[in-house]
XYZ file of C-alpha atoms in Angstrom:
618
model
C 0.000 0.000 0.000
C 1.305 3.304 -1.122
C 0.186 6.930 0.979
C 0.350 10.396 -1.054
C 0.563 12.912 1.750
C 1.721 16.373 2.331
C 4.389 17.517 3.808
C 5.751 21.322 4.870
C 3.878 22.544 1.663
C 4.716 20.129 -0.811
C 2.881 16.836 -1.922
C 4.648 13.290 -1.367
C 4.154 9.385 -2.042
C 5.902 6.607 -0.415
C 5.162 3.137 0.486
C 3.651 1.954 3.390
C 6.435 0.112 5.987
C 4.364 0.134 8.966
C 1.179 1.444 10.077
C 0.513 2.824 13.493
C -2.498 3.973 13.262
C -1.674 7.520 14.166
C 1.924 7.784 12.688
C 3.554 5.659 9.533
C 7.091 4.537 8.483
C 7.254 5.288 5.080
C 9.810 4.502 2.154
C 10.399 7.177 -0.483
C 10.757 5.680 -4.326
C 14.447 6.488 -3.764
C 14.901 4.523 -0.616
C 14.428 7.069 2.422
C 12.942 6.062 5.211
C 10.750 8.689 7.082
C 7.917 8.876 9.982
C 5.010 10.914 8.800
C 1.261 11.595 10.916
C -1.230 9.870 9.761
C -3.281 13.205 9.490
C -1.019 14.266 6.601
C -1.996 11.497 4.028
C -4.486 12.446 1.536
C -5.138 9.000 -0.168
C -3.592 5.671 -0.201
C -3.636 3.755 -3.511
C -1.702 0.536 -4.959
C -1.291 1.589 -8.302
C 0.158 3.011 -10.621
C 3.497 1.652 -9.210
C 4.545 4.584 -6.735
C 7.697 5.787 -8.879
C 5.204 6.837 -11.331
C 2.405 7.751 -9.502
C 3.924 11.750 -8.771
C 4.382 12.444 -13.068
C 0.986 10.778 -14.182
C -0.681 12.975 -11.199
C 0.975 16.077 -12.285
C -0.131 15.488 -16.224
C -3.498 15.529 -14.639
C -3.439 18.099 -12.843
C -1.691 20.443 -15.752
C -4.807 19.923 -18.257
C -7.304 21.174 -15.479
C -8.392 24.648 -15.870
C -8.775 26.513 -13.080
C -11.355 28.978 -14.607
C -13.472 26.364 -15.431
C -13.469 24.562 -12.045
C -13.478 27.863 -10.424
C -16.935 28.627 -12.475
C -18.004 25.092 -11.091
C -17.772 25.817 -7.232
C -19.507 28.416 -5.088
C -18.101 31.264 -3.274
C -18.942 30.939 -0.331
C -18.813 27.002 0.511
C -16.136 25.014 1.176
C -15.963 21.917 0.109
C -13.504 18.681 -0.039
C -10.854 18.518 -2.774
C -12.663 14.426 -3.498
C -16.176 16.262 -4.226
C -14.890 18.559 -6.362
C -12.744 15.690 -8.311
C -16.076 13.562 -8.622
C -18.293 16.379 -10.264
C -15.523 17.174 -12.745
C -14.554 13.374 -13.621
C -18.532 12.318 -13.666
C -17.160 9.228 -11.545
C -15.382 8.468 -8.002
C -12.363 9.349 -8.855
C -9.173 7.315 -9.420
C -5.768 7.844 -6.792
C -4.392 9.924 -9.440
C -7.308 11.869 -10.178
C -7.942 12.739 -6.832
C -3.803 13.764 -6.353
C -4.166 15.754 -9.914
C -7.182 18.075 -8.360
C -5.105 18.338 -5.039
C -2.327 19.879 -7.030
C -4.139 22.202 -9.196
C -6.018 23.223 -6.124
C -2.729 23.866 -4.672
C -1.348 25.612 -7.315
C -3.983 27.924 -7.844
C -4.219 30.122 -4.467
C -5.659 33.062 -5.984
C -8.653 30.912 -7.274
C -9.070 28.015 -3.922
C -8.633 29.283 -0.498
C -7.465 26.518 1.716
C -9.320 25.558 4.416
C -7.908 22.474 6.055
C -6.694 19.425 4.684
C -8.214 18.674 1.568
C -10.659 20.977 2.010
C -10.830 24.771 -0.047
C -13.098 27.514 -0.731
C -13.636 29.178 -4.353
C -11.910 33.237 -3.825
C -15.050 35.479 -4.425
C -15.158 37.547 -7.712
C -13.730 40.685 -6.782
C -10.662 39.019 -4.735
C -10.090 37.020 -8.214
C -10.577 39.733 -10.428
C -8.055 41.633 -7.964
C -5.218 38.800 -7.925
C -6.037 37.680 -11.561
C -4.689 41.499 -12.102
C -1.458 41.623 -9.869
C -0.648 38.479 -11.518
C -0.780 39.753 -14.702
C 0.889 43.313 -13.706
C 3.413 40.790 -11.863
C 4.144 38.950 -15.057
C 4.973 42.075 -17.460
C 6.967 43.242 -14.834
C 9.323 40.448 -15.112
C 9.155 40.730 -18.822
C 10.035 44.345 -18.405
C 12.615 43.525 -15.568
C 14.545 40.902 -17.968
C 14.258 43.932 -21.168
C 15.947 46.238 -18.601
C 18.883 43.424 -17.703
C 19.300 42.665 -21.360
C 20.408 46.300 -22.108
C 21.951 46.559 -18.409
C 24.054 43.516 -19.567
C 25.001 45.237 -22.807
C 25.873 48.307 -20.651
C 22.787 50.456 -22.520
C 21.027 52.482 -20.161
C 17.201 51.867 -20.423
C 15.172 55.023 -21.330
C 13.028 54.362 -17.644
C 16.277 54.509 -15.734
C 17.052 58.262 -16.727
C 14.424 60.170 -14.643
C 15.314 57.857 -11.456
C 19.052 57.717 -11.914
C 19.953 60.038 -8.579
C 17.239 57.528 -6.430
C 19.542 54.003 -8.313
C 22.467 55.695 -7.179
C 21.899 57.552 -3.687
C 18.654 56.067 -2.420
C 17.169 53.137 -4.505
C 13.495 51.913 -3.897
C 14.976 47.955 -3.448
C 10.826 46.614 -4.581
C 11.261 48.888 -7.915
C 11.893 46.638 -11.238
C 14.647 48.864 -12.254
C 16.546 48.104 -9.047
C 15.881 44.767 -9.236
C 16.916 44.405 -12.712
C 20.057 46.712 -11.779
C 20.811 44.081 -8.976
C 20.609 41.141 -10.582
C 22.721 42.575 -13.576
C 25.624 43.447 -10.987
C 25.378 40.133 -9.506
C 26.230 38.551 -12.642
C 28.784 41.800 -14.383
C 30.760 41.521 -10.786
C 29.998 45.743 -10.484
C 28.747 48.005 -8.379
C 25.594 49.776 -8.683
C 27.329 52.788 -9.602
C 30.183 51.455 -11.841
C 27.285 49.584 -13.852
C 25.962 52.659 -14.246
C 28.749 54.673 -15.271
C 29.900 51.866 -17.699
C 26.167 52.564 -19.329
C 27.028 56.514 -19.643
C 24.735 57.605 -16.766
C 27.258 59.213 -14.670
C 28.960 61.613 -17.510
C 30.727 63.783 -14.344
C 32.492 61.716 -11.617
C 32.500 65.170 -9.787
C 29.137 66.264 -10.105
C 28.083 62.360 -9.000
C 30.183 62.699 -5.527
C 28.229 66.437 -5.305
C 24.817 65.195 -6.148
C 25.272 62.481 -3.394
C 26.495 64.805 -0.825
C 23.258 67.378 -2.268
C 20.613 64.376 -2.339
C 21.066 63.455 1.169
C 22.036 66.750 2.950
C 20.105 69.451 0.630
C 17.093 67.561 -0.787
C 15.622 70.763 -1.969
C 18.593 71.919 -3.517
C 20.794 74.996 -2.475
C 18.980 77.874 -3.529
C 17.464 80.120 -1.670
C 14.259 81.974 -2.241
C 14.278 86.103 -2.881
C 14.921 87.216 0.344
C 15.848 90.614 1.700
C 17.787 91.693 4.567
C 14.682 92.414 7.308
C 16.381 95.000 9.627
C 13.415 94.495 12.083
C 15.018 94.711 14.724
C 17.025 97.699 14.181
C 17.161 100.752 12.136
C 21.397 100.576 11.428
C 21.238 103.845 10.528
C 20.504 105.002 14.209
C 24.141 103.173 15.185
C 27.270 105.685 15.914
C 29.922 105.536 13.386
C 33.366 104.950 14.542
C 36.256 107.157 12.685
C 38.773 103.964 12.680
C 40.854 103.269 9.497
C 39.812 99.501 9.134
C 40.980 96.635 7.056
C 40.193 92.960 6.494
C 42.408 90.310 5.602
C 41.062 87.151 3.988
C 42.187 84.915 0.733
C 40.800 86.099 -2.809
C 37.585 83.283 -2.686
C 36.350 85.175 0.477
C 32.739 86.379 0.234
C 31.523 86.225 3.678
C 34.364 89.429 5.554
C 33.494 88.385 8.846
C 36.054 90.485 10.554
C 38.131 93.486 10.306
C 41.120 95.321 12.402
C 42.095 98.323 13.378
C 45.131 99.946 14.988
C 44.281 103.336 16.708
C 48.020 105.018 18.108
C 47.438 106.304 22.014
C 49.622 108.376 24.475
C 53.037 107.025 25.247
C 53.872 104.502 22.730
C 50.128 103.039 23.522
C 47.622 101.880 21.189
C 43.917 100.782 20.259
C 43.645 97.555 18.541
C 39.773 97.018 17.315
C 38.612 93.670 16.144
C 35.054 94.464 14.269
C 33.256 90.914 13.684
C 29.972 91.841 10.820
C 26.564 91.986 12.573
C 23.829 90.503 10.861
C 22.348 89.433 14.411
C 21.389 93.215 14.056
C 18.950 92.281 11.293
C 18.268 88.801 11.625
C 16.000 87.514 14.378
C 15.025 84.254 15.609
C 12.365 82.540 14.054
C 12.227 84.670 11.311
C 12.201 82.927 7.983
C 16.126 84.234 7.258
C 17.025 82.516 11.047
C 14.924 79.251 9.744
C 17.434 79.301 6.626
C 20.274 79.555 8.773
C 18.921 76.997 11.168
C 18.624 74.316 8.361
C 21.952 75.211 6.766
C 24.066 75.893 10.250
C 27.458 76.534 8.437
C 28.473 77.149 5.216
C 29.951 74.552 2.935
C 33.206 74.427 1.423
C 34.810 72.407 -1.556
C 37.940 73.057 -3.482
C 36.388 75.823 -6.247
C 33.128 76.261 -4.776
C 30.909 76.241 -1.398
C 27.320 76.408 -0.326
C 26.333 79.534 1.406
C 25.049 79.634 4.769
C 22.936 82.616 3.895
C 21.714 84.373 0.505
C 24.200 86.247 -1.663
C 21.667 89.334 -0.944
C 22.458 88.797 2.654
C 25.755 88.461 2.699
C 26.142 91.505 0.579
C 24.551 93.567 2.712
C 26.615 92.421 6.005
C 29.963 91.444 4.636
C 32.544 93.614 5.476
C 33.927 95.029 1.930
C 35.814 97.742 1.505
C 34.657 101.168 1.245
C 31.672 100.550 2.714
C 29.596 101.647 6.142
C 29.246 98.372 7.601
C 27.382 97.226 11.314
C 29.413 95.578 13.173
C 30.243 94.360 16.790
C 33.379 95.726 17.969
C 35.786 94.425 20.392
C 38.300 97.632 21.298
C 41.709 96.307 22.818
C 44.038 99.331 24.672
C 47.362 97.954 24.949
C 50.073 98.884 26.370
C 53.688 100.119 24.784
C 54.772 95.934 25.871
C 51.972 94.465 24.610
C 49.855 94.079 27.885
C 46.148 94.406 27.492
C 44.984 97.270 29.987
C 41.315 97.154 28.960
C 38.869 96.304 26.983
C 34.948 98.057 25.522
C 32.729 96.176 23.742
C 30.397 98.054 21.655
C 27.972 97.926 18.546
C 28.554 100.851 16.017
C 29.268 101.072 12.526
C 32.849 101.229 10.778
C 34.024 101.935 7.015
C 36.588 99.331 5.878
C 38.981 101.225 3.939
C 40.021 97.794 2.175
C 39.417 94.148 1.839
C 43.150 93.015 1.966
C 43.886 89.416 0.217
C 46.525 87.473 1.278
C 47.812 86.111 -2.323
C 48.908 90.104 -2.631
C 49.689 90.945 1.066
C 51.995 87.817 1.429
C 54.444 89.416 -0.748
C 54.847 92.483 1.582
C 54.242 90.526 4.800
C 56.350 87.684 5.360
C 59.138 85.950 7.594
C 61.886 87.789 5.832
C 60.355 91.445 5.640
C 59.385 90.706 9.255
C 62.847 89.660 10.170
C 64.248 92.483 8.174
C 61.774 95.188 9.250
C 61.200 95.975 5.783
C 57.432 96.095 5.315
C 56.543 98.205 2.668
C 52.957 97.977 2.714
C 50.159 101.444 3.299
C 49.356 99.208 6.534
C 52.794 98.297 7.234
C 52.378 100.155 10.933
C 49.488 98.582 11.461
C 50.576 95.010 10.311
C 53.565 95.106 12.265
C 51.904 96.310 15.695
C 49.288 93.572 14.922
C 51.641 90.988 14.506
C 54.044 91.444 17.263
C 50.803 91.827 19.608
C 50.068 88.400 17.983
C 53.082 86.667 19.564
C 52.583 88.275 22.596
C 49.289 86.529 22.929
C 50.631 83.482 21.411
C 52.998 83.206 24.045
C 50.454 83.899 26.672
C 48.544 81.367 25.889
C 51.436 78.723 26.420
C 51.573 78.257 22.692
C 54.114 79.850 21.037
C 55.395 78.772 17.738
C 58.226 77.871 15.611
C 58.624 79.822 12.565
C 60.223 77.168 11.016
C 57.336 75.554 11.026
C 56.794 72.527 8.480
C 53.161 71.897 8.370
C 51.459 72.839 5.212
C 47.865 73.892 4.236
C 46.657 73.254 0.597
C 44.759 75.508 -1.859
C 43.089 74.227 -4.745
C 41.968 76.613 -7.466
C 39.492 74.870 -10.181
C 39.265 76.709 -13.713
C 38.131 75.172 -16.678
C 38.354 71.977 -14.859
C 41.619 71.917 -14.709
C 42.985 72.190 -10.738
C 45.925 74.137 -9.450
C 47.157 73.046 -5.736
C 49.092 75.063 -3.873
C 50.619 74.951 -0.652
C 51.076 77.403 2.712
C 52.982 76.835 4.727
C 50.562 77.435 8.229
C 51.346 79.608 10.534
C 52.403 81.932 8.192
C 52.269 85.900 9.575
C 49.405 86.409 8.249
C 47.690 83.244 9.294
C 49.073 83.840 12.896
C 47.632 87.294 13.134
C 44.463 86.459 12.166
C 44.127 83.720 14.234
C 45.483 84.941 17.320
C 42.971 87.738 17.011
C 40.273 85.642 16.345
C 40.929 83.560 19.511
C 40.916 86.447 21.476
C 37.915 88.039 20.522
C 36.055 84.609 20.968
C 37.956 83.798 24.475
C 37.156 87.474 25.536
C 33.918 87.398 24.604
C 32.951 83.991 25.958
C 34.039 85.274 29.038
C 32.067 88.094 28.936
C 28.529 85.567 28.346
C 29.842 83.835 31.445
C 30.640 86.866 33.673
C 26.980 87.998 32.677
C 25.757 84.501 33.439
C 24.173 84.847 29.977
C 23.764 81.605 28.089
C 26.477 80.767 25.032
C 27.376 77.764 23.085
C 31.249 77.142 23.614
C 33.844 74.985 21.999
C 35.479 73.492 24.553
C 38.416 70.480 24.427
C 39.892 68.225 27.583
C 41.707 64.848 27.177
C 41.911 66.103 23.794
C 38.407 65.653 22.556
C 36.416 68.626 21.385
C 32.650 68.987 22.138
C 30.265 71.613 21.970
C 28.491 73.099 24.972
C 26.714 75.607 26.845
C 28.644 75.586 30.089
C 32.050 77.373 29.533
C 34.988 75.202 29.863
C 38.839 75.560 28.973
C 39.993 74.770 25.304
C 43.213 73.137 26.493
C 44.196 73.329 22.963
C 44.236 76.626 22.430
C 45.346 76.953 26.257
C 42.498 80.080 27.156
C 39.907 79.150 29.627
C 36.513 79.560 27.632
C 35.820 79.837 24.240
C 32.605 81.190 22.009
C 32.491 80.855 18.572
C 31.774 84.674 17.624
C 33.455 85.758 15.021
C 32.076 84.180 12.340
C 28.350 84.827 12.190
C 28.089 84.928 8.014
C 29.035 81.539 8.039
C 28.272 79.504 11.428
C 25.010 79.630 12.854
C 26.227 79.375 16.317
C 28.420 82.820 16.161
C 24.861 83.907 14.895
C 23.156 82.887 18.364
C 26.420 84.158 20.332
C 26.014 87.395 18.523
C 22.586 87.929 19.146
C 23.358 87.042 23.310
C 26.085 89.519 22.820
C 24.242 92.062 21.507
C 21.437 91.534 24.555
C 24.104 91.742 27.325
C 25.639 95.112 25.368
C 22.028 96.524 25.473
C 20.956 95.483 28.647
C 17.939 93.780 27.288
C 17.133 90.048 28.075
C 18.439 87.562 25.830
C 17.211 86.093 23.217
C 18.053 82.040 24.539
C 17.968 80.647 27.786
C 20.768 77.927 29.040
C 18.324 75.095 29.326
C 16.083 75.966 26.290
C 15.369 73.885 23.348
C 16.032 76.891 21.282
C 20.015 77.229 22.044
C 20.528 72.644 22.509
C 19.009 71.759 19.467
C 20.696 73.847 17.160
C 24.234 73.613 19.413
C 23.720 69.506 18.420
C 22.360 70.332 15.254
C 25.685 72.460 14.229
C 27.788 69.651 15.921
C 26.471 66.899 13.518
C 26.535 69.260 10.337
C 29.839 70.437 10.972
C 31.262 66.672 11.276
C 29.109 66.149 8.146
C 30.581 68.876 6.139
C 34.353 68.507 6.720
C 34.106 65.141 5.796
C 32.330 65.904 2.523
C 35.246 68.542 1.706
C 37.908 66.301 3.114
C 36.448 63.742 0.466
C 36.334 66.522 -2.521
C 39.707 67.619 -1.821
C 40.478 63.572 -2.033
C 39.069 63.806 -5.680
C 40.520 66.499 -6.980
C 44.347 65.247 -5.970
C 43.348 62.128 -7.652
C 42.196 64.105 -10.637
C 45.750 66.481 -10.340
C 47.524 63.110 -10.801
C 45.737 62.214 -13.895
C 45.955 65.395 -15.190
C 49.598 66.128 -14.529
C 50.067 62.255 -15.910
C 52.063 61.329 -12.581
C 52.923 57.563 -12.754
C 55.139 57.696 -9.712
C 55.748 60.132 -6.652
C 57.779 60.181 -3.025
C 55.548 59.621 -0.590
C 56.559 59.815 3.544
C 55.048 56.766 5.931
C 52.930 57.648 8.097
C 52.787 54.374 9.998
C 52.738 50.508 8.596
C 51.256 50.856 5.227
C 50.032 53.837 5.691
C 51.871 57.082 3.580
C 51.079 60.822 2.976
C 52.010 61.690 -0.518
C 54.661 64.670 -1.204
C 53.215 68.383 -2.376
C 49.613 66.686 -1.900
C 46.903 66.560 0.651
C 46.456 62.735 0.440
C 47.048 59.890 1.807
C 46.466 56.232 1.191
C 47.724 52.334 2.181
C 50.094 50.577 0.061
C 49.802 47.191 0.419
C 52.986 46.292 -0.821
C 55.260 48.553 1.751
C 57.678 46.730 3.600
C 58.562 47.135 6.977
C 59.744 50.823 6.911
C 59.982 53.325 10.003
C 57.343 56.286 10.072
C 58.633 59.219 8.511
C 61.009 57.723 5.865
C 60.713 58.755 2.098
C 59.639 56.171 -0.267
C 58.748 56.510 -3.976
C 55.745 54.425 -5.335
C 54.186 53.506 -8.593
C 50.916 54.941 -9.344
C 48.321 53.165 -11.047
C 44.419 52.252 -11.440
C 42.872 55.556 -10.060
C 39.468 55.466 -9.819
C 37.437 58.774 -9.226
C 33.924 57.437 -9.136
C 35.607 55.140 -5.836
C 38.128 58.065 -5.379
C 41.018 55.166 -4.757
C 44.243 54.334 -6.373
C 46.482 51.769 -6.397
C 49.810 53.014 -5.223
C 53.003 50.205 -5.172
C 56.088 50.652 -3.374
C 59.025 50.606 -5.523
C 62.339 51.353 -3.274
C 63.419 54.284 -0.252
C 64.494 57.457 -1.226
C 67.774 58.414 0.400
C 68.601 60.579 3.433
């Protein structure tokens, strides 16, 4: 005797060893040897001989139609597989009648509704005519999905993938055909997404597809800004005092955003005034207002070698930025110092200056250097000024328990992008000019974080211990920069927390209550806000300025270079702001020389292949 059963979803024969009653030992046409319940057999039989009982049953059950049967039951009854055979056959029905109805019943789901074992219900109409429909969308689907692989394969873009290309690359909907068929193409080309793409000519700009990622997930509604004009409702700037300084501003030639300006005012006795104006747009731009929500959003502004993403509208910035020969608002930090260099006050004050210039430093470098400094030879219309500024510069430096070495090696990189073509150039840092803009800028943020906390006025501070830097609103020492406190401030036109410091700075000066409270959501969330974004942006330039050394190598046609380990196989490459692992470096001591073979640079991956081939000597 011979069972056909089922088992975990599928149907089964075997022969009948022993019978238990509630449990058999069967034997599979092959020989195995299994226990089933005797609640999963459907019908025994003797013949046909059980190896061919399984393909006569299926032959069956593939001429049934399951229209025609589904006409032939009722909705709403269920009823026993065995019934159903005997109507259709006109007779009881034979072993492999009865098995061929049990698999068509099976097999058609969206037409029989199982119920229990051998037992179904007919779908109703309007559930068929639903899943009759999905089927059939289903199946052209997959016809459309093996089109799309075909020309995938053949490394033709389809027509479909064109509006949806950003989504396939940055964000793909993983239930879309046109992922799917992207997927299963990569599984058998051995690519990535986006080299299977770029080998079909979607990505025609290896820089604008590391952009458009960075754009698609931080800027989803793109980076410009609606017309917007400078509010001034909070104050009318022409109501503020003008100051009769001589100010200047130093910045590089890309600078839009003049934050900050100096000026040198001579005193009795060999005494002077140093001012340190910072622009003011916290005059003119108040919370919640729909320029502070654009802020908000943005928090900083975004840099990349040949271009960067505003914090705030050009029509802003223009009307804040410091540029020259111009009556600009600003918040002024006045400094009287002493013939040595010793601070002996300091007045904090909102006013308005003119800037007599916008000095850049590719033209000022030339007049203000180590050797004219060394030489006392500056011959520069600021060259007073300059010089007082600088040597009050080291004074602070030293002060702060961080004074420098001129001979300083470390070297910042400028990249310059025109016609696509990139020109890097290097600084050395701590350069005069870098020095004296720096030292000022720490000051006027230490001084006036102190200022927040002596007022026990809420700030957001940058502070560092055990050498990690966080954010905060409690005031803390920067042990890097070796001052006790320190509030961003000086860069409101481009950081949204100098904004909020500004406007608390502006309350204290005015004697008015401030804007944010130390506990409030208002100052927290955009203090963690700023903290993420920040992160988030200096890795996205860090990775631009990756890709554009990559694409200085192939343009320049290097096939080797010197390179100096870092550590293992791990090297920073000479003149360049990159770095990468060479596998095949021996064991070398950090800070040797080594020249390397360049090869297989890929700028959609933004890697290389770099291989060692010998030291360079001492």
């Amino acid at each position: 005797m011979n069972v056909f059963y089922e088992e975990a979803g599928a149907f089964k024969v075997g022969s009948i060893l022993i019978d238990n009653n509630t449990s058999l030992q069967i034997e599979a046409s092959h020989g195995k040897r299994s226990k089933i319940k005797a609640t999963s057999v459907l019908l025994r039989f003797d013949t046909p001989p059980l190896s061919e009982f399984m393909n006569h049953a299926q032959e069956t059950a593939d001429r049934l139609d399951p229209d025609f049967l589904w006409e032939c039951c009722e909705s709403d009854t269920e009823f026993a597989s065995n019934t159903l055979a005997a109507d259709y056959f006109g007779h009881s029905p034979s072993p492999i009648e009865a098995a061929a109805i049990l698999i068509m019943l099976h097999d058609a789901p969206i037409y029989f509704y199982k119920k229990g074992r051998g037992r179904y219900k007919a779908a109703p109409p309007e559930a068929l005519k639903a899943a009759l429909a999905s089927r059939e969308r289903k199946q052209r689907q997959a016809e459309q999905q093996a089109i799309y692989i075909a020309q995938l394969s053949a490394f033709t873009l389809p027509e479909a993938f064109r509006p949806q290309l950003l989504s396939l690359l940055y964000s793909p909907d993983k239930n879309s055909i046109e992922w799917k068929a992207l997927e299963a193409t990569c599984a058998t080309t051995k690519l990535t997404p986006s080299k299977l793409l770029e080998k079909c000519g979607a990505i025609p700009s290896t820089h604008d597809y590391h952009l458009n990622q960075f754009l698609w997930e931080h800027f989803p509604e793109g980076i410009d800004f609606d017309e917007v004009n400078p509010e001034n409702n909070r104050d009318n700037l022409q109501d503020l005092p003008i100051s009769d300084v001589t100010a200047f501003s130093i910045d590089d030639a890309t600078t839009t955003e003049i934050d900050d300006a100096f000026s040198v005012t001579p005193l009795t006795l060999g005494s002077f005034r140093i001012g340190i104006h910072i622009a003011a747009p916290a005059l003119g731009i108040t919370p919640a207002s729909s320029l502070d929500k654009i802020a908000a959003q943005r928090l900083s502004t975004v840099y990349l070698p040949g271009n960067k993403i505003t914090m705030l509208p050009a029509t802003i910035i223009d009307h804040y930025t410091l540029g020259e020969e111009r009556l600009c608002p600003v918040l002024s930090l006045y400094l009287n110092v002493a013939d040595d260099f010793t601070v002996v006050s300091t007045e904090s004050c909102i006013e308005r200056i003119k800037i007599t210039t916008n000095l850049r430093h590719e033209a000022l470098e030339e007049y203000f250097n180590e050797t004219t400094l060394r030489n006392n030879n500056l011959n520069h219309p600021f060259s007073k000024e300059l010089r007082l500024l600088w040597d009050f510069s080291c004074k602070m430096e030293i002060l702060r328990g961080k004074a420098s070495d001129l001979n300083n090696e470390k070297i910042d990189y400028n990249f310059s992008i025109k016609n696509d073509r990139v020109t890097i150039s290097e600084r050395r840092r701590g350069s005069p000019i870098d020095k004296l803009v720096s030292e000022l800028m720490i000051y006027v943020n230490t001084e006036w974080g102190k200022q927040l906390a002596d007022a026990s006025i809420a700030g957001i501070y940058r502070n560092q211990g055990g050498g990690k830097v966080k954010m905060s609103t409690s005031p803390a020492p920067h042990q890097g920069l070796g001052v006790s406190q320190y509030a961003w401030s000086s860069s409101p036109l481009r950081r949204y927390v100098d904004l909020i410091n500004q406007r608390q700075l502006i309350a204290l000066l005015r004697a008015e209550a401030p804007p944010y409270t130390k506990g409030s959501d208002a100052l927290l969330i955009p203090m963690r806000d700023f903290e993420q974004a920040y992160a988030i942006y200096s890795d996205f330039q860090r990775g631009m300025e990756r890709y554009w050394c990559l694409r200085w190598l192939l343009q320049e046609n290097v096939h080797t270079i010197d390179a100096q380990v870092i550590k293992e196989n791990l090297v920073r490459f000479d003149h360049l702001p990159l770095v990468a692992r060479v596998p095949s470096l021996p064991e070398i001591l950090p800070g040797t020389y080594v020249k390397l073979k360049i090869s297989q640079i890929d700028l959609l991956e933004r890697s290389l292949h770099a291989q060692f081939l010998h030291k360079q000597e001492s």
